[in-house]
Short mmCIF file of C-alpha atoms in Angstrom, two decimals:
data_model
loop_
_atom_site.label_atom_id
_atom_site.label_comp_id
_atom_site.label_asym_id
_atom_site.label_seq_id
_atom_site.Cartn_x
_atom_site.Cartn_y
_atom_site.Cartn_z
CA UNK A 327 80.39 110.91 105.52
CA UNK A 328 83.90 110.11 106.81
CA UNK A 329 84.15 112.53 109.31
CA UNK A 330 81.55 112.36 111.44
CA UNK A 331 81.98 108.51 111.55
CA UNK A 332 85.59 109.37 112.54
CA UNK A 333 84.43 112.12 115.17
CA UNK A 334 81.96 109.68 116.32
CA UNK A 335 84.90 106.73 116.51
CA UNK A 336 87.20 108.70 118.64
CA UNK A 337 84.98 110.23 120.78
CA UNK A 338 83.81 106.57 121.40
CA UNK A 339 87.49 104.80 121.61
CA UNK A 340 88.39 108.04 123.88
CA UNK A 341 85.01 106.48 126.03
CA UNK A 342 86.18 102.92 126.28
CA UNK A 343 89.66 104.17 127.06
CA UNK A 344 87.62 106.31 130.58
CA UNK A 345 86.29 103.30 131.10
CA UNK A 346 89.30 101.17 131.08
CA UNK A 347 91.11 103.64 133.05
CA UNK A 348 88.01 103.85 135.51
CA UNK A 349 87.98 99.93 135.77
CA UNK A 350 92.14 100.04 136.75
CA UNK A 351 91.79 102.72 138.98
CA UNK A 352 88.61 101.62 141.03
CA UNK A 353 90.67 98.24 141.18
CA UNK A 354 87.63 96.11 140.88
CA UNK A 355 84.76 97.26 138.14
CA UNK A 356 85.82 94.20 136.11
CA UNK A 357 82.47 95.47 134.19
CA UNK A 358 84.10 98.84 132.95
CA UNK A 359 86.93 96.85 131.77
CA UNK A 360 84.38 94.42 129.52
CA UNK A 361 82.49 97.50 128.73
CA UNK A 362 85.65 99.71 127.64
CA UNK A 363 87.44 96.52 125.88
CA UNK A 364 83.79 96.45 123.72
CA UNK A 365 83.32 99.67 123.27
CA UNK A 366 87.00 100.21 122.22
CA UNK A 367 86.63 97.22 119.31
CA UNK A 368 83.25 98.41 118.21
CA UNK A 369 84.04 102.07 117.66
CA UNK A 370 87.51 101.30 116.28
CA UNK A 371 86.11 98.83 113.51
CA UNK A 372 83.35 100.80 112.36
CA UNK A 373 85.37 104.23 111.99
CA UNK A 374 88.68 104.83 113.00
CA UNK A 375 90.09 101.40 111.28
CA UNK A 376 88.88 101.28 108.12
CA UNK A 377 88.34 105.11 107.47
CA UNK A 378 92.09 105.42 107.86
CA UNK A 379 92.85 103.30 105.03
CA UNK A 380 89.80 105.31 103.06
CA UNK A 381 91.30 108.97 103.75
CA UNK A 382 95.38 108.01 103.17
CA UNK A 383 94.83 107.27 99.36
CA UNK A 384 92.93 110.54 99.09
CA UNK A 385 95.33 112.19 100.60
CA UNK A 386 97.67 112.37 97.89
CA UNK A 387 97.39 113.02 94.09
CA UNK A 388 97.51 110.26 91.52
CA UNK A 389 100.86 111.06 90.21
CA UNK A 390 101.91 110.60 94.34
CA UNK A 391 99.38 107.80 95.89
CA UNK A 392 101.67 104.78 95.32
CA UNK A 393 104.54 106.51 97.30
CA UNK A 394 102.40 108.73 99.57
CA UNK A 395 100.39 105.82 100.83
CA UNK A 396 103.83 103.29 100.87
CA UNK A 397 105.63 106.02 103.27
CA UNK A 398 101.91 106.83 105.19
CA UNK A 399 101.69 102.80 105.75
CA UNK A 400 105.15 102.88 106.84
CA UNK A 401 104.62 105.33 109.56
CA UNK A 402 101.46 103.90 110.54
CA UNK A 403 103.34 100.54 111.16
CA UNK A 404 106.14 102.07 113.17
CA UNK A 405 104.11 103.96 115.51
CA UNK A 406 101.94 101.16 116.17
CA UNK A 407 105.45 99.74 116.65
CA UNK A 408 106.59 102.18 118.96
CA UNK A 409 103.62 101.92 121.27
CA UNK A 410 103.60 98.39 121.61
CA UNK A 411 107.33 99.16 122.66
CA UNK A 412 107.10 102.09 125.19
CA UNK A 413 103.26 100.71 126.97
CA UNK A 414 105.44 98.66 129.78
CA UNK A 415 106.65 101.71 130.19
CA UNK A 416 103.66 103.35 130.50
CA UNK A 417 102.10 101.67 132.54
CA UNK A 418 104.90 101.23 134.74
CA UNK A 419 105.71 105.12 134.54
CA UNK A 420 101.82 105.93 134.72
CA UNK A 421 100.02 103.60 136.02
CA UNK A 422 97.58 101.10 134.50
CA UNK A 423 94.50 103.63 135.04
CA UNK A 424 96.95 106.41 133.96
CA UNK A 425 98.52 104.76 131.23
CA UNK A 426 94.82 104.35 129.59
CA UNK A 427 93.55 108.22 130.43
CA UNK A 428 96.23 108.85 128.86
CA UNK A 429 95.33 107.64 125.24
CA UNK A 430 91.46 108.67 125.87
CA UNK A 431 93.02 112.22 126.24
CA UNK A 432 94.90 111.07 122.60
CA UNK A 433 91.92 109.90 121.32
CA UNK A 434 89.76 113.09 122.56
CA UNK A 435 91.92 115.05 120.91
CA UNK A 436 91.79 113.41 117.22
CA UNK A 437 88.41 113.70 117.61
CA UNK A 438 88.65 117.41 117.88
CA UNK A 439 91.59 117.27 115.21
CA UNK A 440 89.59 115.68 113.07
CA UNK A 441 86.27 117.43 113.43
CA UNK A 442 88.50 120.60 112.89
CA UNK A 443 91.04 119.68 110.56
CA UNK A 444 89.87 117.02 108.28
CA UNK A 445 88.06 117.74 105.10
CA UNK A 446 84.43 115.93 104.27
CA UNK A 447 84.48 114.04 101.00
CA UNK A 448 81.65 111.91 100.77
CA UNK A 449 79.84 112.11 97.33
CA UNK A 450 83.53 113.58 96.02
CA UNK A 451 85.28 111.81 93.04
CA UNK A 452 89.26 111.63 93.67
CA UNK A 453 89.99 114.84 91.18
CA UNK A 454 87.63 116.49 93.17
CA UNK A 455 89.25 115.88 96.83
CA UNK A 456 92.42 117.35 95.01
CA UNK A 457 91.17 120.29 93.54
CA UNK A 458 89.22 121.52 96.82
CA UNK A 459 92.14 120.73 99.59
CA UNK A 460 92.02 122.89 101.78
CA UNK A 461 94.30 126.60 101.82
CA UNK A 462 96.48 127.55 104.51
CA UNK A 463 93.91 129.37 106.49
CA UNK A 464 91.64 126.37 106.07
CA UNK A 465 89.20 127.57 103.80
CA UNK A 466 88.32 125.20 100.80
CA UNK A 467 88.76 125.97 97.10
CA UNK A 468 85.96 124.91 95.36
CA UNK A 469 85.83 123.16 92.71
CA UNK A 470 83.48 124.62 89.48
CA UNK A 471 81.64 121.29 89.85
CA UNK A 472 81.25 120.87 93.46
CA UNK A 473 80.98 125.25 93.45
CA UNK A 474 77.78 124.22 90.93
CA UNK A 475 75.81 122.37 93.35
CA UNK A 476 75.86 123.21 97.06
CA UNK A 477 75.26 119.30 98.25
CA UNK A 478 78.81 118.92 97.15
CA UNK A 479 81.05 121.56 98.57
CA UNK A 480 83.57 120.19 101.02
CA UNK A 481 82.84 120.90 104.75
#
């Protein structure tokens, strides 16, 4: 399902970040900083990247996915943005092998936000997702269908 791949992705971009931040700080493992860069790209591309674009549109109901995913796009854009702005700063402010434990401690901690937070939806139609969100105190509301058959109750 999604969400282990996207545990899986951040714990591994949170890795390649150590690594990069290792590589700075020792001031001469140029082979941390190859390793990390790698790492970084593989994990992104096979979770984090595309699962983001996979969970937004489920994130919303029909009557709401054009605008939902239009204002979640939007966001995504300017914070991407607004790090691309502020990382001379960073790494000014921080240090190089700061700047980059910094955003393994960012990614660490989506991992656990995610393996927390986020709700499993693999083998779930769209109505489905919608009808089991979770409640406020993070249990899910089943769905008769998915309540039916255990295989597809939402983690």
């Amino acid at each position: 399902g999604r969400k282990p791949l996207l545990v899986a992705s951040n714990a591994g971009i949170a890795a390649a970040q150590l690594l990069l931040s290792a590589s700075f700080a020792s001031g001469g493992m140029l082979w941390a900083a190859l390793a990390g860069q790698c790492l970084f790209m593989a994990t992104f591309s096979a979770g984090v990247g595309p699962c983001t674009w996979l969970l937004i549109p489920e994130s919303f109901p029909l009557a709401a996915r054009g605008v939902g995913v239009g204002i979640a796009t939007f966001i995504n854009r300017m914070a991407a943005g607004g790090i691309a702005l502020v990382f001379s700063s960073l790494i000014r402010t921080l240090t190089p092998a700061g700047t980059f434990l910094f955003f393994a401690m960012c990614a660490a901690g989506a991992a656990a936000y995610t393996s927390a937070c986020v709700v499993e939806t693999k083998g779930l139609s769209l109505e489905e997702i919608h009808s089991e969100q979770p409640r406020s105190n993070g249990a899910a509301a089943r769905a008769p269908a998915a309540a039916a058959d255990p295989a597809r109750t939402v983690l």
